[in-house]
Tab-separated table of C-alpha atoms and ligand atoms in Angstrom:
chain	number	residue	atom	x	y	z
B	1	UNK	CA	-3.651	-19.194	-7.439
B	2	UNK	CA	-0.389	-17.160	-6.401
B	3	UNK	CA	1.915	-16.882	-9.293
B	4	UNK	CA	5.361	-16.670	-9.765
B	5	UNK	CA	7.867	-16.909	-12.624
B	6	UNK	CA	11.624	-16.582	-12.707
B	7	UNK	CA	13.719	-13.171	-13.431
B	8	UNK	CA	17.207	-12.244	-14.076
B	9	UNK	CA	18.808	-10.070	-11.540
B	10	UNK	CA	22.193	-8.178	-10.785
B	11	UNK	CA	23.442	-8.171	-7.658
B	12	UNK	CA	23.653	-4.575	-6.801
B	13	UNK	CA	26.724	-5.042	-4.696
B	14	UNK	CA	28.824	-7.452	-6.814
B	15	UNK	CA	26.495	-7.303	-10.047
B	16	UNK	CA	26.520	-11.265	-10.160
B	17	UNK	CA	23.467	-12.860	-11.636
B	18	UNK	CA	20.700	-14.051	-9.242
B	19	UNK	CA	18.041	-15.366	-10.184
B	20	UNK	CA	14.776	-15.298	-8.283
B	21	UNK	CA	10.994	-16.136	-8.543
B	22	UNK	CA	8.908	-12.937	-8.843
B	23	UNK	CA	5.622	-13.027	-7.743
B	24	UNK	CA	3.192	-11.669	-10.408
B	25	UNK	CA	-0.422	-12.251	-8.338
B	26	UNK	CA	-0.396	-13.293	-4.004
B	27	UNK	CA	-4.144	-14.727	-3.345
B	28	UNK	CA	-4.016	-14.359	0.415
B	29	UNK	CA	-7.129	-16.884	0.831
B	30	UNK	CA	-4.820	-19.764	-0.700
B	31	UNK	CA	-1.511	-18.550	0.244
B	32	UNK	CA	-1.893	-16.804	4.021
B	33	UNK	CA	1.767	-16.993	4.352
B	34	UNK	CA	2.362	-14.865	2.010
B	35	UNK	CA	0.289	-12.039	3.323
B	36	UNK	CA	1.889	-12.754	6.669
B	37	UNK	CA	5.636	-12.147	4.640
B	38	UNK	CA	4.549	-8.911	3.326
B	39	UNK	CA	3.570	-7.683	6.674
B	40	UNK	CA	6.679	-9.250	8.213
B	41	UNK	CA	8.827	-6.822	5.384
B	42	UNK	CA	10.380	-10.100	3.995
B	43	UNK	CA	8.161	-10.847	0.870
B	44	UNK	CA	10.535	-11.262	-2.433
B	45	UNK	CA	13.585	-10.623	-0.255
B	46	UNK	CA	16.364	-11.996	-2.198
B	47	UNK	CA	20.263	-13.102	-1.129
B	48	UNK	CA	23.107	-12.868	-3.350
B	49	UNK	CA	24.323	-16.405	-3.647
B	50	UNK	CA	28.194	-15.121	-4.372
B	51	UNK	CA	28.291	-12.275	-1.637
B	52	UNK	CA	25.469	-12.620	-0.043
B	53	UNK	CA	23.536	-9.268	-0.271
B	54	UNK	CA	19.969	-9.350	0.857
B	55	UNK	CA	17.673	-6.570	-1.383
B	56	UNK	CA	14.762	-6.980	-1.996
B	57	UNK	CA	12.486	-6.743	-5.379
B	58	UNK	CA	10.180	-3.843	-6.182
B	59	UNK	CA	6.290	-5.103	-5.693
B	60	UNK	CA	4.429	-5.554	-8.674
B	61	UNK	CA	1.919	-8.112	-8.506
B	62	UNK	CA	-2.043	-8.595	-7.637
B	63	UNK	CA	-3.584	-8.895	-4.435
B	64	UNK	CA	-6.374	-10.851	-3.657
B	65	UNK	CA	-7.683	-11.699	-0.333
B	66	UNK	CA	-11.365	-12.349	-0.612
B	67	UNK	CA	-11.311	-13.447	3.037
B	68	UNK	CA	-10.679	-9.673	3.912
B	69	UNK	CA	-12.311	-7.690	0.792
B	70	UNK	CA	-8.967	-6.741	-0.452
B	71	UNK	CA	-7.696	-6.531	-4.106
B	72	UNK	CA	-4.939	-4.444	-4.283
B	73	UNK	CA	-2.361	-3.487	-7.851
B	74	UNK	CA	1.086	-3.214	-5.865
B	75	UNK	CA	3.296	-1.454	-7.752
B	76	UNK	CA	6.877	-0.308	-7.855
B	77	UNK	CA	7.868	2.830	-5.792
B	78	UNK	CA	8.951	4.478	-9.029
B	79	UNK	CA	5.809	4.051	-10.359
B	80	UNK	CA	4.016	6.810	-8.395
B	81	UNK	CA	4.295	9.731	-10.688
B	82	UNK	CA	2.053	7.739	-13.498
B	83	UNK	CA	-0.563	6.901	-10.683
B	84	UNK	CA	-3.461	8.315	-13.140
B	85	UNK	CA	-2.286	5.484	-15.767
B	86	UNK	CA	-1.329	3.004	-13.322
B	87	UNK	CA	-5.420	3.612	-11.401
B	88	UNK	CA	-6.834	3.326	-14.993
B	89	UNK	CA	-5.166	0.066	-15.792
B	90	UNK	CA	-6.045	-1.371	-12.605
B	91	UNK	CA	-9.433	-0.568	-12.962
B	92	UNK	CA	-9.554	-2.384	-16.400
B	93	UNK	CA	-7.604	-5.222	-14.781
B	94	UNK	CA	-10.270	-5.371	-11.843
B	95	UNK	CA	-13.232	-5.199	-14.036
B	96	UNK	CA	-11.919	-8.339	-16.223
B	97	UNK	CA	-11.174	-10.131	-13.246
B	98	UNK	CA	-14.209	-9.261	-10.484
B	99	UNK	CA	-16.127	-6.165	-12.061
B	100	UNK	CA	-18.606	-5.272	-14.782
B	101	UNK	CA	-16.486	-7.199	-17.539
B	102	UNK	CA	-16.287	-10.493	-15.511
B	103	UNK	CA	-18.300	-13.573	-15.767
B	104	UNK	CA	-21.406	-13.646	-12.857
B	105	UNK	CA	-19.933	-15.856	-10.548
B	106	UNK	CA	-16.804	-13.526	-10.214
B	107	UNK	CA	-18.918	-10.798	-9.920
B	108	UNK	CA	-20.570	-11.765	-6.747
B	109	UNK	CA	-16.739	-12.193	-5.048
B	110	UNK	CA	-15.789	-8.473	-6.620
B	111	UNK	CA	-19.116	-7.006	-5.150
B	112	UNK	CA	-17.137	-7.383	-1.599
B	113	UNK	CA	-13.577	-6.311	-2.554
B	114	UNK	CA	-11.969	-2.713	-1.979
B	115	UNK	CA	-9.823	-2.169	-4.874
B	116	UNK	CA	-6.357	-0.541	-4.061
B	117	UNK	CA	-3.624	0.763	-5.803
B	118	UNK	CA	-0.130	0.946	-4.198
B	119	UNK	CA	3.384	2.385	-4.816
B	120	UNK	CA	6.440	0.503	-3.145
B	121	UNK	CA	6.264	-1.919	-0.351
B	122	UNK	CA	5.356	0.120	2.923
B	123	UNK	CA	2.397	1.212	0.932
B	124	UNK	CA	0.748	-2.457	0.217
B	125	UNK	CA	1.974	-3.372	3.927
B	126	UNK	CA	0.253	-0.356	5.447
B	127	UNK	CA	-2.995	-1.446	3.157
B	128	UNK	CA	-2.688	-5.026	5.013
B	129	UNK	CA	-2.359	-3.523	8.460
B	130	UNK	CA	-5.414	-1.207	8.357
B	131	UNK	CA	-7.523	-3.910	7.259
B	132	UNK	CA	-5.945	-6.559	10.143
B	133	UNK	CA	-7.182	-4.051	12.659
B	134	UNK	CA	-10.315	-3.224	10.920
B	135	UNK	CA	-9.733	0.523	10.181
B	136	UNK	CA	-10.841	3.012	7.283
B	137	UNK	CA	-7.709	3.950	4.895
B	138	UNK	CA	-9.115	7.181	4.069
B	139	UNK	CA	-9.037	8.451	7.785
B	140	UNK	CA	-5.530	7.080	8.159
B	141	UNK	CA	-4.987	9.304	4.896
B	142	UNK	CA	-6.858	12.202	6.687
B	143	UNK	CA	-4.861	11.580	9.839
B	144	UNK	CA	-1.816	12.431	7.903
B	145	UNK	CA	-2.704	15.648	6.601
B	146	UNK	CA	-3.603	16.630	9.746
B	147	UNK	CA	-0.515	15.543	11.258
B	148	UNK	CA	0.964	17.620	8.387
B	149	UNK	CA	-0.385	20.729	9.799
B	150	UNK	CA	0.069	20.571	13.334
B	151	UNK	CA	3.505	19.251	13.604
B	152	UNK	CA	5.905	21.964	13.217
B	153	UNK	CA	8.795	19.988	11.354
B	154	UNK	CA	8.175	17.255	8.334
B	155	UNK	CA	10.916	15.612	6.950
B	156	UNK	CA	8.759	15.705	3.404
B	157	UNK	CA	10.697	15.661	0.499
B	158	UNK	CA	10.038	13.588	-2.745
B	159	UNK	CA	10.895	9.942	-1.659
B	160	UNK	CA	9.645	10.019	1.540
B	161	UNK	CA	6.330	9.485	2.969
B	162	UNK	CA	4.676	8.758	5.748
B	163	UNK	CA	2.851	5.593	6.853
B	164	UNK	CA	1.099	3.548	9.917
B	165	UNK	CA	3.543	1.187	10.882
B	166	UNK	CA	2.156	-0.465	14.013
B	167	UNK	CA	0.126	0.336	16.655
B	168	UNK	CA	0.667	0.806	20.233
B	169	UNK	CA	-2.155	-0.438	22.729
B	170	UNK	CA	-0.329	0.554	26.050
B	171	UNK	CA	-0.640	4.155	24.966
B	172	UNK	CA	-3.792	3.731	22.762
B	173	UNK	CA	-1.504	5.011	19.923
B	174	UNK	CA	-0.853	4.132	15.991
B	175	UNK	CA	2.621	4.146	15.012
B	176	UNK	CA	3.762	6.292	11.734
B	177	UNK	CA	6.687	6.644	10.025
B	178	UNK	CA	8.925	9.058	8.135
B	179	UNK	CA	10.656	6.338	5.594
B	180	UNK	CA	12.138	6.606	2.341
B	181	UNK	CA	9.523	4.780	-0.195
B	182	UNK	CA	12.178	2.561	-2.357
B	183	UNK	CA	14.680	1.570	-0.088
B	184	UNK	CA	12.235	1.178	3.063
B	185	UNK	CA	14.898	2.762	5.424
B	186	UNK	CA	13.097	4.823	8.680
B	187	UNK	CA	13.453	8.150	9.020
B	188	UNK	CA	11.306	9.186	11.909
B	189	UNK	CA	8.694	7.959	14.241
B	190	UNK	CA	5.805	9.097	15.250
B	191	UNK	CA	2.902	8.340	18.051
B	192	UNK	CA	0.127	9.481	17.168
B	193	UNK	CA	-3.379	8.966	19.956
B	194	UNK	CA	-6.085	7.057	18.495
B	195	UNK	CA	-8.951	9.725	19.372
B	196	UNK	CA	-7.560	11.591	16.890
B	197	UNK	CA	-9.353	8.723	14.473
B	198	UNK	CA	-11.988	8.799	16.763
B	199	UNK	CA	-12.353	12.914	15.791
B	200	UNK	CA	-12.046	12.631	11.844
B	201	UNK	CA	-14.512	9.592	12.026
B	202	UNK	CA	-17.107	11.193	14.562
B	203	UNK	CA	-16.855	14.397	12.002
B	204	UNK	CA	-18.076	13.103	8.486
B	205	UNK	CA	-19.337	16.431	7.557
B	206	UNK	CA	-16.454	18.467	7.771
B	207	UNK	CA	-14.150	16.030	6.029
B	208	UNK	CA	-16.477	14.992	3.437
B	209	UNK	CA	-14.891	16.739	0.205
B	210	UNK	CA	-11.603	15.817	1.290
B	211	UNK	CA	-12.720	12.321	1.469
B	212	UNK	CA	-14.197	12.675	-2.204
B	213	UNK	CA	-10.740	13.667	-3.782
B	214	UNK	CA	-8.725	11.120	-1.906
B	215	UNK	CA	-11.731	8.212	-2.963
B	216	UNK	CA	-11.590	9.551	-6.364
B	217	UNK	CA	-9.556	6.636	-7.320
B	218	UNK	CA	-8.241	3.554	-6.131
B	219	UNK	CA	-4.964	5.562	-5.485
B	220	UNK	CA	-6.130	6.564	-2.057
B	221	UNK	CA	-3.067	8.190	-0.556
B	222	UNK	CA	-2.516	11.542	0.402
B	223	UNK	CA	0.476	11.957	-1.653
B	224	UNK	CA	-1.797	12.347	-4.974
B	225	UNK	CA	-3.266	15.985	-3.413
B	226	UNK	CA	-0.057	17.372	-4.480
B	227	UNK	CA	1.004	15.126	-7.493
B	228	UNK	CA	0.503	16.619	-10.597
B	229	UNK	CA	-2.857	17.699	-12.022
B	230	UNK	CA	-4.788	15.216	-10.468
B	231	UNK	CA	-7.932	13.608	-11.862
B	232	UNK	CA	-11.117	15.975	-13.081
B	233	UNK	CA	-13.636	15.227	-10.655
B	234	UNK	CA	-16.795	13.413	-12.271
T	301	ZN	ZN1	26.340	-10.040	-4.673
Protein backbone atom coordinates (compact mmCIF):
# COMPACT_ATOMS: atom_id res chain seq x y z
CA UNK A 1 0.00 0.00 0.00
CA UNK A 2 1.33 3.65 -0.87
CA UNK A 3 0.28 6.05 1.76
CA UNK A 4 -0.51 9.44 1.91
CA UNK A 5 -2.09 11.89 4.37
CA UNK A 6 -2.76 15.59 4.14
CA UNK A 7 -0.29 18.56 5.42
CA UNK A 8 -0.47 22.19 5.90
CA UNK A 9 1.79 24.23 3.78
CA UNK A 10 2.88 27.97 3.15
CA UNK A 11 3.35 29.06 -0.01
CA UNK A 12 6.87 30.21 -0.03
CA UNK A 13 6.18 32.96 -2.49
CA UNK A 14 2.87 34.40 -1.21
CA UNK A 15 2.79 32.32 2.19
CA UNK A 16 -0.95 31.27 1.39
CA UNK A 17 -2.03 27.95 2.76
CA UNK A 18 -1.84 24.88 0.45
CA UNK A 19 -2.63 22.00 1.33
CA UNK A 20 -1.26 18.81 -0.16
CA UNK A 21 -1.14 14.96 0.28
CA UNK A 22 2.30 13.83 1.52
CA UNK A 23 3.33 10.60 0.77
CA UNK A 24 4.55 8.73 3.91
CA UNK A 25 5.44 5.02 2.14
CA UNK A 26 5.54 4.61 -2.29
CA UNK A 27 5.32 0.59 -2.88
CA UNK A 28 6.57 0.67 -6.45
CA UNK A 29 5.11 -3.02 -7.12
CA UNK A 30 1.45 -1.52 -6.53
CA UNK A 31 1.98 1.95 -7.50
CA UNK A 32 4.65 1.92 -10.72
CA UNK A 33 3.62 5.38 -11.45
CA UNK A 34 4.87 6.61 -8.76
CA UNK A 35 8.37 5.34 -9.16
CA UNK A 36 8.13 6.56 -12.73
CA UNK A 37 7.24 10.40 -11.01
CA UNK A 38 10.21 10.29 -8.88
CA UNK A 39 12.44 9.55 -11.74
CA UNK A 40 10.57 12.06 -13.90
CA UNK A 41 11.59 14.89 -10.82
CA UNK A 42 7.78 15.55 -10.40
CA UNK A 43 6.87 13.32 -7.32
CA UNK A 44 5.05 15.61 -4.46
CA UNK A 45 5.42 18.64 -6.73
CA UNK A 46 2.94 21.01 -5.45
CA UNK A 47 1.18 24.42 -7.14
CA UNK A 48 0.13 27.30 -5.22
CA UNK A 49 -3.56 27.52 -5.88
CA UNK A 50 -3.53 31.62 -5.27
CA UNK A 51 -0.21 32.39 -7.27
CA UNK A 52 0.58 29.52 -8.61
CA UNK A 53 4.15 28.58 -7.42
CA UNK A 54 5.26 25.09 -8.16
CA UNK A 55 7.88 23.71 -5.12
CA UNK A 56 8.09 20.83 -4.33
CA UNK A 57 8.04 18.83 -0.76
CA UNK A 58 11.14 17.43 0.92
CA UNK A 59 11.07 13.32 0.55
CA UNK A 60 10.38 11.52 3.52
CA UNK A 61 8.67 8.41 3.02
CA UNK A 62 9.44 4.43 2.47
CA UNK A 63 10.36 2.75 -0.54
CA UNK A 64 9.43 -0.49 -1.46
CA UNK A 65 9.80 -2.10 -4.74
CA UNK A 66 10.06 -5.81 -4.24
CA UNK A 67 9.93 -6.19 -8.03
CA UNK A 68 13.52 -4.59 -8.07
CA UNK A 69 15.01 -5.50 -4.43
CA UNK A 70 14.73 -1.99 -3.35
CA UNK A 71 13.69 -0.57 0.11
CA UNK A 72 14.90 2.65 0.48
CA UNK A 73 14.24 5.52 3.89
CA UNK A 74 14.12 8.84 1.68
CA UNK A 75 14.73 11.51 3.69
CA UNK A 76 14.86 15.27 3.69
CA UNK A 77 18.06 17.00 2.31
CA UNK A 78 18.51 18.61 5.72
CA UNK A 79 18.58 15.52 7.23
CA UNK A 80 22.11 14.47 6.14
CA UNK A 81 24.19 15.62 9.01
CA UNK A 82 22.20 13.02 11.50
CA UNK A 83 22.79 10.18 8.85
CA UNK A 84 24.23 7.86 11.85
CA UNK A 85 20.63 8.32 13.62
CA UNK A 86 18.68 8.48 10.58
CA UNK A 87 20.77 4.64 9.28
CA UNK A 88 19.97 3.33 12.83
CA UNK A 89 16.30 4.08 12.68
CA UNK A 90 15.97 2.73 9.36
CA UNK A 91 17.49 -0.30 10.23
CA UNK A 92 14.97 -0.78 13.15
CA UNK A 93 12.23 0.26 10.73
CA UNK A 94 13.50 -2.45 8.13
CA UNK A 95 13.87 -5.17 10.59
CA UNK A 96 10.05 -4.68 11.85
CA UNK A 97 8.93 -4.56 8.48
CA UNK A 98 11.21 -7.35 6.31
CA UNK A 99 14.19 -8.29 8.75
CA UNK A 100 14.98 -10.33 11.84
CA UNK A 101 11.95 -8.72 13.85
CA UNK A 102 9.33 -9.49 11.11
CA UNK A 103 6.90 -12.26 10.85
CA UNK A 104 8.35 -15.37 8.33
CA UNK A 105 6.48 -14.64 5.44
CA UNK A 106 7.95 -11.01 5.33
CA UNK A 107 11.11 -12.31 5.89
CA UNK A 108 11.42 -14.28 2.77
CA UNK A 109 10.47 -10.77 0.64
CA UNK A 110 13.31 -8.79 2.92
CA UNK A 111 15.89 -11.65 2.17
CA UNK A 112 15.92 -9.98 -1.55
CA UNK A 113 15.78 -6.23 -0.74
CA UNK A 114 18.88 -3.72 -0.63
CA UNK A 115 18.12 -1.41 2.08
CA UNK A 116 18.96 2.34 1.31
CA UNK A 117 19.05 5.39 3.02
CA UNK A 118 18.73 8.74 1.15
CA UNK A 119 19.03 12.53 1.72
CA UNK A 120 16.91 14.90 -0.64
CA UNK A 121 15.39 13.97 -3.88
CA UNK A 122 18.34 13.53 -6.49
CA UNK A 123 19.62 11.05 -4.01
CA UNK A 124 16.43 8.50 -3.99
CA UNK A 125 16.19 9.29 -7.92
CA UNK A 126 19.83 8.40 -8.52
CA UNK A 127 19.06 5.06 -6.22
CA UNK A 128 16.10 4.32 -8.88
CA UNK A 129 18.28 4.92 -11.90
CA UNK A 130 21.20 2.61 -10.95
CA UNK A 131 18.93 -0.11 -10.30
CA UNK A 132 16.78 0.58 -13.86
CA UNK A 133 20.06 -0.02 -15.59
CA UNK A 134 21.20 -2.74 -13.40
CA UNK A 135 24.37 -1.14 -11.88
CA UNK A 136 26.25 -1.42 -8.39
CA UNK A 137 25.74 1.93 -6.18
CA UNK A 138 28.91 1.49 -4.49
CA UNK A 139 31.00 1.77 -7.80
CA UNK A 140 28.92 4.76 -8.84
CA UNK A 141 30.05 6.00 -5.22
CA UNK A 142 33.68 4.93 -6.10
CA UNK A 143 33.37 6.56 -9.49
CA UNK A 144 32.91 9.79 -7.73
CA UNK A 145 35.82 9.86 -5.64
CA UNK A 146 37.75 9.15 -8.37
CA UNK A 147 36.33 11.77 -10.39
CA UNK A 148 37.17 13.86 -7.29
CA UNK A 149 40.77 13.35 -7.80
CA UNK A 150 41.39 13.62 -11.30
CA UNK A 151 39.35 16.55 -12.22
CA UNK A 152 41.18 19.61 -11.46
CA UNK A 153 38.13 21.92 -10.41
CA UNK A 154 34.98 20.70 -8.06
CA UNK A 155 32.41 22.94 -7.38
CA UNK A 156 32.16 21.02 -3.70
CA UNK A 157 30.90 22.97 -1.10
CA UNK A 158 28.32 21.90 1.63
CA UNK A 159 24.97 21.69 -0.35
CA UNK A 160 26.15 20.39 -3.30
CA UNK A 161 26.86 17.01 -4.47
CA UNK A 162 27.29 15.12 -7.16
CA UNK A 163 25.07 12.46 -8.77
CA UNK A 164 24.37 10.11 -12.03
CA UNK A 165 21.79 11.78 -13.76
CA UNK A 166 21.38 9.89 -17.03
CA UNK A 167 23.30 8.06 -19.19
CA UNK A 168 24.50 8.57 -22.60
CA UNK A 169 24.68 5.43 -25.02
CA UNK A 170 25.97 7.33 -28.19
CA UNK A 171 29.14 8.05 -26.27
CA UNK A 172 28.99 4.99 -23.92
CA UNK A 173 28.90 7.64 -21.11
CA UNK A 174 26.93 8.17 -17.57
CA UNK A 175 25.82 11.55 -16.98
CA UNK A 176 26.71 13.35 -13.43
CA UNK A 177 25.87 16.32 -11.99
CA UNK A 178 27.09 19.20 -9.83
CA UNK A 179 23.47 20.22 -8.18
CA UNK A 180 22.53 21.83 -5.12
CA UNK A 181 20.86 18.92 -2.82
CA UNK A 182 17.57 20.95 -1.51
CA UNK A 183 16.57 23.00 -4.19
CA UNK A 184 17.62 20.43 -7.08
CA UNK A 185 19.01 23.33 -9.27
CA UNK A 186 22.20 22.04 -11.76
CA UNK A 187 25.31 23.27 -11.36
CA UNK A 188 27.54 21.39 -13.70
CA UNK A 189 27.64 18.45 -15.97
CA UNK A 190 29.69 15.95 -16.39
CA UNK A 191 30.42 12.85 -18.98
CA UNK A 192 31.97 10.52 -17.58
CA UNK A 193 33.08 6.91 -20.04
CA UNK A 194 31.62 3.84 -18.79
CA UNK A 195 35.06 1.78 -18.73
CA UNK A 196 35.83 3.71 -16.04
CA UNK A 197 33.00 1.30 -14.18
CA UNK A 198 34.32 -1.30 -16.11
CA UNK A 199 38.01 -0.50 -14.18
CA UNK A 200 36.68 -0.14 -10.46
CA UNK A 201 34.52 -3.34 -11.08
CA UNK A 202 37.31 -5.49 -12.90
CA UNK A 203 39.60 -4.29 -9.71
CA UNK A 204 37.82 -5.68 -6.49
CA UNK A 205 41.02 -5.96 -4.69
CA UNK A 206 42.24 -2.64 -4.72
CA UNK A 207 38.94 -1.02 -3.83
CA UNK A 208 37.92 -3.45 -1.33
CA UNK A 209 38.34 -1.33 2.04
CA UNK A 210 36.91 1.54 0.44
CA UNK A 211 33.98 -0.49 -0.42
CA UNK A 212 33.77 -1.68 3.36
CA UNK A 213 33.42 1.97 4.77
CA UNK A 214 31.00 3.15 2.16
CA UNK A 215 28.78 -0.49 2.82
CA UNK A 216 29.14 0.13 6.40
CA UNK A 217 25.67 1.33 6.45
CA UNK A 218 22.75 1.72 4.45
CA UNK A 219 23.95 5.39 3.96
CA UNK A 220 26.04 4.41 0.99
CA UNK A 221 27.16 7.75 -0.40
CA UNK A 222 30.39 9.15 -0.61
CA UNK A 223 29.50 12.22 1.17
CA UNK A 224 29.61 10.26 4.70
CA UNK A 225 33.78 9.78 4.18
CA UNK A 226 33.99 13.28 5.21
CA UNK A 227 30.87 13.80 7.50
CA UNK A 228 31.62 13.84 10.90
CA UNK A 229 33.12 10.95 12.87
CA UNK A 230 31.68 8.36 10.99
CA UNK A 231 30.63 4.95 12.29
CA UNK A 232 33.35 2.58 14.34
CA UNK A 233 33.90 -0.14 12.07
CA UNK A 234 32.60 -3.61 13.54
ZN1 LIG B 1 1.61 31.23 -3.62
Amino acid sequence: MSLFQPVNLVCPKCEAPVIMMAVGSVNADRRPDLREDILADRFQDIECGACQERFRLQPQFNYLDVGRGQWIAAMPADRMRDHLQVEDDAALLFAESYGVKAPQAAQQVGQDLTMRVTFGWPAVREKLLIREHDLDDVIIEMMKLHILRSVPSVPLAEGVELRLVDTDEDNDAYVFCWLETASEKPIEDLNVPKALYGAILANPTGWQAMRARLENGAFVDMQKLYMGEGRKSA
